[in-house]
Coordinates of C-alpha atoms in Angstrom, one line a residue:
X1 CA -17.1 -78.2 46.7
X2 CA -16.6 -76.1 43.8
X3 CA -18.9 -76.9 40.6
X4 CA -17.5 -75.5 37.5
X5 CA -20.9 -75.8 35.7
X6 CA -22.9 -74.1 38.0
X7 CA -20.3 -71.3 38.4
X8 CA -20.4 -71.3 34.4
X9 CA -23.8 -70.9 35.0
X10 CA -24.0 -67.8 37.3
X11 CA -22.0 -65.8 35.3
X12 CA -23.9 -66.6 32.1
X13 CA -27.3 -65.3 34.5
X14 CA -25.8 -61.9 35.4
X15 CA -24.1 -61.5 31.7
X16 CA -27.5 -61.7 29.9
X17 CA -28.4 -58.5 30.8
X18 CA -25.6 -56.3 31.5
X19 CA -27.0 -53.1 32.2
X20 CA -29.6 -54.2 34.7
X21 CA -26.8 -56.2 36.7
X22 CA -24.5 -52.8 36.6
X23 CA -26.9 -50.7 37.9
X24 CA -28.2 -53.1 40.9
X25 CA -24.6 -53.8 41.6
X26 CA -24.0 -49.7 41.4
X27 CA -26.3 -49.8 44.5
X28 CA -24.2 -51.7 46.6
X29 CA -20.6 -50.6 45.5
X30 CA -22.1 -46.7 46.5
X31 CA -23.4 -47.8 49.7
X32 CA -19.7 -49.6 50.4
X33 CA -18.1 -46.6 49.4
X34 CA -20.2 -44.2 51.4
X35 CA -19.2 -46.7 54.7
X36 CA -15.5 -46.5 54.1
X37 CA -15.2 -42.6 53.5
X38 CA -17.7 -41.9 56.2
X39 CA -15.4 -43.4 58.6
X40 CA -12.2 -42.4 57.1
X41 CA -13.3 -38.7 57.2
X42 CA -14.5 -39.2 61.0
X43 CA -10.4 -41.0 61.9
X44 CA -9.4 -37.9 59.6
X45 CA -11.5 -35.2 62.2
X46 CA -10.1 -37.5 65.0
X47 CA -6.0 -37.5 64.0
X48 CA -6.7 -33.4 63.1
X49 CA -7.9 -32.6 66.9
X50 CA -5.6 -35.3 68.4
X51 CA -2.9 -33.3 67.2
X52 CA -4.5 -30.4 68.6
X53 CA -3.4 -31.6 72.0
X54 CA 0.3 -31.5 70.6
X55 CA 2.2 -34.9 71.8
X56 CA 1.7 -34.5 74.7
X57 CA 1.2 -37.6 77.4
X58 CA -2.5 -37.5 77.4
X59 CA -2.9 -39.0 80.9
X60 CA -1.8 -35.8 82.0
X61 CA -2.9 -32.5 84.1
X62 CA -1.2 -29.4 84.2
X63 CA -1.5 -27.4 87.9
X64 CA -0.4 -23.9 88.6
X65 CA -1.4 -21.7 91.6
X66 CA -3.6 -18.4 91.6
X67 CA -5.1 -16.6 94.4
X68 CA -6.8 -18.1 97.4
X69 CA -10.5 -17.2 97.7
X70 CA -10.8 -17.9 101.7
X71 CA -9.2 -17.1 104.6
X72 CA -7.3 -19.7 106.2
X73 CA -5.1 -20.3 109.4
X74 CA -5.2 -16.6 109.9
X75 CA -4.3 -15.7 106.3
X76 CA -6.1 -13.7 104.0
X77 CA -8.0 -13.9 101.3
X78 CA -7.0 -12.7 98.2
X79 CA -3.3 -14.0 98.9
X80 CA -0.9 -15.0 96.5
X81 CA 1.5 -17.9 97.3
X82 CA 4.0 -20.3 94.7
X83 CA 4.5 -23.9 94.7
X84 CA 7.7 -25.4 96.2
X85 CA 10.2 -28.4 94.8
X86 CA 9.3 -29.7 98.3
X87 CA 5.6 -30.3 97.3
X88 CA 6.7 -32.4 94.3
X89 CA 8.8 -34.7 96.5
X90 CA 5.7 -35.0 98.5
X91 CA 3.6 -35.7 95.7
X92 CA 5.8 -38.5 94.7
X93 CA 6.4 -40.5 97.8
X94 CA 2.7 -39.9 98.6
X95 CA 1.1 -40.6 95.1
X96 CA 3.1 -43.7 93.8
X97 CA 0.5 -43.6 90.6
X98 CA 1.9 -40.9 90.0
X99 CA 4.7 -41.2 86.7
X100 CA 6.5 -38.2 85.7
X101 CA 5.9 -34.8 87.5
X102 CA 7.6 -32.0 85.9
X103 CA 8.0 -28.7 87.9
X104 CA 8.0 -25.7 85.5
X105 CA 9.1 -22.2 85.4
X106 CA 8.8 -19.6 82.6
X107 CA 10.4 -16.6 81.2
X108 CA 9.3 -14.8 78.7
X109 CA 7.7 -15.7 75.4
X110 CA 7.4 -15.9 71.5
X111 CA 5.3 -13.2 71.2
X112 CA 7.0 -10.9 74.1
X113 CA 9.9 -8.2 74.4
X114 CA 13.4 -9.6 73.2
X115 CA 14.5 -11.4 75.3
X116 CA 17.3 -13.7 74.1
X117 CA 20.6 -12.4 71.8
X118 CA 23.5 -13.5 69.8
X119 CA 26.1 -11.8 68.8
X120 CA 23.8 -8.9 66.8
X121 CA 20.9 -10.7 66.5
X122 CA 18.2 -10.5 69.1
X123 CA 14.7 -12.6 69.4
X124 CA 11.5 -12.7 71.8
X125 CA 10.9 -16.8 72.7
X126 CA 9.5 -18.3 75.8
X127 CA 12.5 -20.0 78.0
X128 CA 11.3 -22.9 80.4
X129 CA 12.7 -24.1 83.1
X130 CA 12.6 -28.0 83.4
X131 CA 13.7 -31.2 84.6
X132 CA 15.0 -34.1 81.9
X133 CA 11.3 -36.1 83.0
X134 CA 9.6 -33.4 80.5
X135 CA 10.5 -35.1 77.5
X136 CA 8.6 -37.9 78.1
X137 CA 5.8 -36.2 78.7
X138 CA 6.3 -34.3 75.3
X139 CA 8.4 -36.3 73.5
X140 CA 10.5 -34.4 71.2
X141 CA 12.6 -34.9 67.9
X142 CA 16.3 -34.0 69.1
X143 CA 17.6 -33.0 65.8
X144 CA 21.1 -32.0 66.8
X145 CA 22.8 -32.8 70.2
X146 CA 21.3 -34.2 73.0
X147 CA 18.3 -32.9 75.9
X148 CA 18.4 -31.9 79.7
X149 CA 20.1 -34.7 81.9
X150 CA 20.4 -35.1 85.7
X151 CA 23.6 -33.8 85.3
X152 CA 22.9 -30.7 84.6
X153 CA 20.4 -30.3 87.1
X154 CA 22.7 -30.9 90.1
X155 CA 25.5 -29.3 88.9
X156 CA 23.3 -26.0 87.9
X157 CA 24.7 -26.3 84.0
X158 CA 23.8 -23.3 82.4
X159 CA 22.9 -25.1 79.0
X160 CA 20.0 -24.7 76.5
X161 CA 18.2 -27.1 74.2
X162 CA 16.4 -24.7 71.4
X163 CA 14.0 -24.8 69.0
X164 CA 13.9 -25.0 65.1
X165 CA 12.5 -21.3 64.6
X166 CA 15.2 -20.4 67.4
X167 CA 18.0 -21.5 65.1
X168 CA 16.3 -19.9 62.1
X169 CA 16.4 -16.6 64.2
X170 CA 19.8 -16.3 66.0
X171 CA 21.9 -18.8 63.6
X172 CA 23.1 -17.8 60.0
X173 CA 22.7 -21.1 57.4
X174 CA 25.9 -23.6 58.3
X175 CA 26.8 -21.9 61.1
X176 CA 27.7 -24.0 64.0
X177 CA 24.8 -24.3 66.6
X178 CA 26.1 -27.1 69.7
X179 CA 28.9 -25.5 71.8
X180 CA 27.7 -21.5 70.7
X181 CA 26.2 -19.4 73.1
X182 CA 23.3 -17.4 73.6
X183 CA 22.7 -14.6 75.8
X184 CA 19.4 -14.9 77.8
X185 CA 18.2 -11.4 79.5
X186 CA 21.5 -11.5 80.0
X187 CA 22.6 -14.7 80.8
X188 CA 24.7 -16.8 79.1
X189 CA 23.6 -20.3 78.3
X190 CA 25.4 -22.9 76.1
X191 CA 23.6 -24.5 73.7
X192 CA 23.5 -28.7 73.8
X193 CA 20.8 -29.3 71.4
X194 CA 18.3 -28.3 69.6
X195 CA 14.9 -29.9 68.4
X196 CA 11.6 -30.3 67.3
X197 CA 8.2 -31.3 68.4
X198 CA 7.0 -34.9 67.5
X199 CA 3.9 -34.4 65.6
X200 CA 2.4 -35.4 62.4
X201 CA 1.4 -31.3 61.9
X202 CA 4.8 -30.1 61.7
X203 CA 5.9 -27.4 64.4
X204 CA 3.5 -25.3 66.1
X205 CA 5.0 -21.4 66.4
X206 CA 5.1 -21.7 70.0
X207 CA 6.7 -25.0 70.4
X208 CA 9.9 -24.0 67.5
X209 CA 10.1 -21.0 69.6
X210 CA 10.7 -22.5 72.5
X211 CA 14.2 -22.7 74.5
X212 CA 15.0 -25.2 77.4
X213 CA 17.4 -24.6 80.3
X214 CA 17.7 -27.1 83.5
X215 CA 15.0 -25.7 86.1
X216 CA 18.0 -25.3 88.6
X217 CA 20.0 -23.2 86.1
X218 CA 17.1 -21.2 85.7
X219 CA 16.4 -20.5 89.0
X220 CA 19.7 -20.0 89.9
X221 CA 19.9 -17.3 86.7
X222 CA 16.3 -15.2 87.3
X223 CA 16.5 -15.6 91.3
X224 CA 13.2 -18.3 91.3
X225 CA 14.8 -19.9 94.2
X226 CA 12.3 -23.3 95.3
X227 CA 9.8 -21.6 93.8
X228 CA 8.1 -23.7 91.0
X229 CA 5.7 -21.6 88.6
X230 CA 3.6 -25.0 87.5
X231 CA 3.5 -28.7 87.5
X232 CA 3.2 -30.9 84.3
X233 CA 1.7 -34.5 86.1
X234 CA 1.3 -37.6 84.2
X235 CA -0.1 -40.6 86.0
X236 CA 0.9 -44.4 85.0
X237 CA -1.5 -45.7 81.7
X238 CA -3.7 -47.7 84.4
X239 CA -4.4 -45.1 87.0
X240 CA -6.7 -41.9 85.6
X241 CA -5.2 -38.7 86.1
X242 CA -9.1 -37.5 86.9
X243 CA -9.7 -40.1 89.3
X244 CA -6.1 -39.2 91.7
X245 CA -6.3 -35.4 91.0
X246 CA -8.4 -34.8 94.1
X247 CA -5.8 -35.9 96.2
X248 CA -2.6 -33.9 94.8
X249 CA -5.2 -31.1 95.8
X250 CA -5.4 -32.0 99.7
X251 CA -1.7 -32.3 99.3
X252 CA -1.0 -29.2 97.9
X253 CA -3.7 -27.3 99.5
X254 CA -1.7 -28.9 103.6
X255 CA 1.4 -27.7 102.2
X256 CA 0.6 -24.4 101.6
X257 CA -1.9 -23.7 103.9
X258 CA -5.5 -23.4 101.9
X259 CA -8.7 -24.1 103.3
X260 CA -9.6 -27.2 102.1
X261 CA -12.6 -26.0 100.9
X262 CA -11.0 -23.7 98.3
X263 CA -11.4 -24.7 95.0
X264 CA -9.8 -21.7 93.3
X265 CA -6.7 -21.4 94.4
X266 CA -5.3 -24.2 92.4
X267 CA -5.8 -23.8 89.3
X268 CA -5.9 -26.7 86.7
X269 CA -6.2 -28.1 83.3
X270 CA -7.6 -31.9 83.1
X271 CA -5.8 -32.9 79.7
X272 CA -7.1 -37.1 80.2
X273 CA -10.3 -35.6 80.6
X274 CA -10.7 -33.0 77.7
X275 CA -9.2 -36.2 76.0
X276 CA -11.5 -38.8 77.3
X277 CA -14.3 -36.4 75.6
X278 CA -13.2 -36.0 72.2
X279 CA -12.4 -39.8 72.4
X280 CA -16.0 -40.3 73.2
X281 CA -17.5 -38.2 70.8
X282 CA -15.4 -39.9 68.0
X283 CA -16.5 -42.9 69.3
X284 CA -19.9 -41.4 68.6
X285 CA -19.1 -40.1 65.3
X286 CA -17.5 -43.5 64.1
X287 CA -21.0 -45.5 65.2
X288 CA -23.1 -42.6 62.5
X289 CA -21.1 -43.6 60.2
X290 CA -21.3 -47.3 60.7
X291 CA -25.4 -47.0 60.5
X292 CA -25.6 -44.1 58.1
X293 CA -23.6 -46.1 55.6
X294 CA -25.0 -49.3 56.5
X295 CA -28.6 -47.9 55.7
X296 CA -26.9 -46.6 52.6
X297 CA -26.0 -50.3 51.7
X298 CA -29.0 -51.6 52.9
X299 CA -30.5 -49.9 49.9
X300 CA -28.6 -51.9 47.5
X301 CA -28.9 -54.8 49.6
X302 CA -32.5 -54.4 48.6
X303 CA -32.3 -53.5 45.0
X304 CA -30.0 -56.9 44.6
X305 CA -32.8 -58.6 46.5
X306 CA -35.4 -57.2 43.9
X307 CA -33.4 -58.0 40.9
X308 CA -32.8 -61.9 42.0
X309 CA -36.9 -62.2 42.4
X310 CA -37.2 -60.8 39.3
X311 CA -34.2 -63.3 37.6
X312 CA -36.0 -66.0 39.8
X313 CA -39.2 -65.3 38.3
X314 CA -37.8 -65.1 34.6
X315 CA -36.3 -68.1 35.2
X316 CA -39.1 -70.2 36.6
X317 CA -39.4 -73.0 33.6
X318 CA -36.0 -73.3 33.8
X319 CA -35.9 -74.3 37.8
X320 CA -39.1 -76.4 37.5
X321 CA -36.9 -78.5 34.8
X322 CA -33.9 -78.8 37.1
X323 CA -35.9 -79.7 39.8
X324 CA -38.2 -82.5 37.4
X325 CA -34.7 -83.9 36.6
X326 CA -33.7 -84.8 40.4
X327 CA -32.6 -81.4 41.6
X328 CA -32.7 -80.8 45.4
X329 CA -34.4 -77.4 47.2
X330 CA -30.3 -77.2 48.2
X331 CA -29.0 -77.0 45.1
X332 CA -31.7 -74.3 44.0
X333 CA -31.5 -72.2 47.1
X334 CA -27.6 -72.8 46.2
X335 CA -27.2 -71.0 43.2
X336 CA -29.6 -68.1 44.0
X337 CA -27.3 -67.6 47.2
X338 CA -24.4 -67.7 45.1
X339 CA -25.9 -65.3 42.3
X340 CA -26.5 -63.0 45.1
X341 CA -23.1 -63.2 47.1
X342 CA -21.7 -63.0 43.7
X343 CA -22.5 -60.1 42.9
X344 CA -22.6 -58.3 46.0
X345 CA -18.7 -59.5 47.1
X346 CA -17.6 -58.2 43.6
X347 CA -19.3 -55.2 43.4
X348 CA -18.7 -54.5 47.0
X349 CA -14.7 -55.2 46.2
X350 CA -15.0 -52.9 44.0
X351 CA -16.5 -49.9 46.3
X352 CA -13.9 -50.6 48.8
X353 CA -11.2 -50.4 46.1
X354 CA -12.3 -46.7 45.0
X355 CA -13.1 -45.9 48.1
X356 CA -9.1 -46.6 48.9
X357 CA -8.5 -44.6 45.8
X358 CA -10.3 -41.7 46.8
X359 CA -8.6 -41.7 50.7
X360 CA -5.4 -41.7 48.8
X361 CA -6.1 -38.6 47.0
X362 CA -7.0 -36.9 49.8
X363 CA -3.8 -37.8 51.9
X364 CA -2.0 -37.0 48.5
X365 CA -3.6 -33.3 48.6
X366 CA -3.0 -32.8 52.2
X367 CA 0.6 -33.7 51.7
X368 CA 1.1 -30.9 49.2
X369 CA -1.1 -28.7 50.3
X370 CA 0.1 -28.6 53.9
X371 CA -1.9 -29.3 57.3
X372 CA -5.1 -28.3 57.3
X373 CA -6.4 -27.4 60.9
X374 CA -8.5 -30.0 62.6
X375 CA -8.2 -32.9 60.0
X376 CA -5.1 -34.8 59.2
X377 CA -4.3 -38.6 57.7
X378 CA -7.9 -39.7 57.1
X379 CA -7.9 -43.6 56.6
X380 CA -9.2 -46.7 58.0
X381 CA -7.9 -49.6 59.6
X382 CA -7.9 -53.2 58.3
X383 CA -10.2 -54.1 61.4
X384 CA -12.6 -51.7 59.3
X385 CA -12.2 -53.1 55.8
X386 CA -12.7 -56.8 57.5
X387 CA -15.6 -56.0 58.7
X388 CA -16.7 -54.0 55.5
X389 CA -16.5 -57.4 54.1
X390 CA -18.4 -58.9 56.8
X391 CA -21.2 -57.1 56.3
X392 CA -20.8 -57.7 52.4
X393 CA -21.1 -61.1 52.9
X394 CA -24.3 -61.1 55.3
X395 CA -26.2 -58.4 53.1
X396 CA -25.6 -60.7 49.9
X397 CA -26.7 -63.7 52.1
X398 CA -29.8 -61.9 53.0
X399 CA -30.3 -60.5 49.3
X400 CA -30.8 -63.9 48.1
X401 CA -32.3 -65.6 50.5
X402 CA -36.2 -64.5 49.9
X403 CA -35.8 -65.3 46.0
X404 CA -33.4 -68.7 47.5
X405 CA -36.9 -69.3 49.3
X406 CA -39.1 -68.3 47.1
X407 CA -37.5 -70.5 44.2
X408 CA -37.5 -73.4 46.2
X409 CA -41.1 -73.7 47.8
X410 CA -42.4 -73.7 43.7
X411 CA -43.8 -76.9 43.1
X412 CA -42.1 -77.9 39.7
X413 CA -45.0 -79.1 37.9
X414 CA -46.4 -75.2 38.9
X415 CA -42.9 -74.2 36.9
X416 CA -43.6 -76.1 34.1
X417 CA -47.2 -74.5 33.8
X418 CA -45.7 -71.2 33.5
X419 CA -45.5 -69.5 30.3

């Protein structure tokens, strides 16, 4: 039940002597302080080299085939060979875990000959070959238009979604974009859309340089055939891509004829399990910073425990009154508790609050400044500042409760005695 008089009473205790209550409370607003930033810089490392993996689905692997490195059924080592659109059909009646598979095929690229024209302008970009699945693997901003559809898969639409840094290169300002074309090595595709990449660092180069075509179109165009250059695979949110990837393997390895023994001639990248790793080592990073800022509060915790034996000494007449006048061990222990939580909550509060000022800055200088590789958004959740408080409210418990106990176990005509 709230007591008016004792409250009155606290405040009165840490107001006689300003300074000494500032600097204990400095002790635990620092240590607060340190907590929050420590983990808002680690979720800050974490968002930077998430979007390092670009949007993309990250229970995901991509597959693409190199050289076999033993002889098999007869054929040689050393022997080249492509994946077919019959070995994803496979994959996906045998491998229901399986949730998007996107065959791939490639032309080109950003950084390559020209390769793509309009009218008198002329540009290098990479030009992929894909089904309409792919977006959900990387989902995309359309900007302007619409993406690949079944559609123009079966009816072998030459069309083109393009990116941002496309437009900027083939397009004059204004100038109509859907319904133009452009001239691929000397194809002509339509263009339906146009887009960016979904991320909170802008564009990557390669991404707004990119140009999509339906991957029958493209065959059709650059004589691929069935062949299909690479696989995008993302498995369903409860299935690990790591765990299954052993068996699109055997799969692939029976369909095209590879000892099964060959672990080279499919080559792969794991994207769930580079993932999983820098998931784990945040998870690592954000325990640090829970102790390292915990022992920094601890220190203050400590000071704050100090200061009340030191207020519980000073005030040791005054106790043994209140306790000759009828004053139970509760009540005492009480108001040293509530001293304590007092001014650990507030100065705690406090901690948090420029703490929350300081992450604002920083998101406010990385916002004009631009992205800054490997480190983006730094904050903290409100599961983080809750339990902030938590631990605000046990470390002021356990800052007063040795002078709480030490108060109380004074005999009060010992309190009287003292001078």
């Amino acid at each position: 039940m709230f007591n008016r008089d004792r409250w009155i009473e606290i405040l009165e205790a840490l107001n006689s002597n300003k300074m000494r209550t500032l600097l204990t409370a400095f002790g635990v607003f620092w240590g607060i302080t340190i907590l929050v930033l420590l983990l808002a810089l680690t979720n800050g490392l974490k968002n930077g080299v998430s979007a390092d993996f670009g949007n993309f689905a990250t229970n995901s692997m991509f597959m693409w085939s190199r050289r076999t490195s033993i002889p098999y059924k007869g054929l040689p080592k050393g022997r080249r060979f492509d994946f077919k659109l019959e070995d994803v059909q496979l994959l996906k009646e045998k491998i229901p875990a399986l949730k998007y598979i996107s065959p791939r095929n490639q032309l080109g690229g950003y950084n390559g000959a020209n390769n793509v024209t309009r009218k008198a302008k002329t540009g290098a970009f990479s030009i992929y070959g894909d089904y309409p699945e792919f977006i959900k693997q990387k989902p995309m901003d359309i900007t302007e238009g619409r993406y690949l559809n079944y559609s123009d898969i079966h009816d072998n639409r030459k069309v083109a979604v393009i990116g941002i840094d496309v437009v900027k290169g083939l397009f004059d300002k204004n100038e109509k974009i859907i319904g133009s074309y452009i001239k691929v090595n000397g194809v002509n595709f339509m263009v339906i859309g146009t887009f960016r990449i979904s991320n909170g660092k802008g564009d990557r180069e390669e991404d707004a340089n990119s140009i999509f075509v339906p991957f029958t179109a493209f065959s059709q165009a650059f004589n691929r055939a069935d062949n299909v250059g690479w696989m995008a695979i993302t498995a369903y949110d409860d299935v690990s891509i790591t765990k299954i990837k052993p068996q699109i393997f055997d799969i692939i390895k029976s369909q095209r004829k590879i000892h099964p023994k060959d672990d080279r001639a499919v080559g792969h990248f794991d994207l769930a399990k580079q993932f999983a790793k820098i998931t784990g080592l945040f998870g690592i990073l954000t325990v640090v910073g829970y102790f390292v800022g915990s022992l920094v509060l601890l220190s203050g915790v400590i000071g704050i425990s100090n200061i009340m034996l030191i207020v519980v000494k000073e005030r040791t007449k005054e106790i043994g009154v209140r306790r000759a006048l009828g004053a139970s061990p509760l009540n005492i222990k009480a108001q040293i508790l509530q001293e304590s939580l007092l001014l650990t909550i507030l100065s705690g509060l406090v901690g948090v609050s420029f703490a929350a000022f300081v992450i604002w800055i920083m998101n406010y200088v990385l916002d004009l400044s631009g992205p800054v590789e490997n480190f983006a958004n730094p904050s903290v959740s409100m599961t983080t500042v809750i339990t902030a408080l938590v631990i605000l409210i046990v470390s002021g418990l356990l800052a007063g409760l040795i002078p709480a106990t030490r108060a109380v176990q004074m005999k009060p005509i010992d309190a009287l005695r003292i001078e």
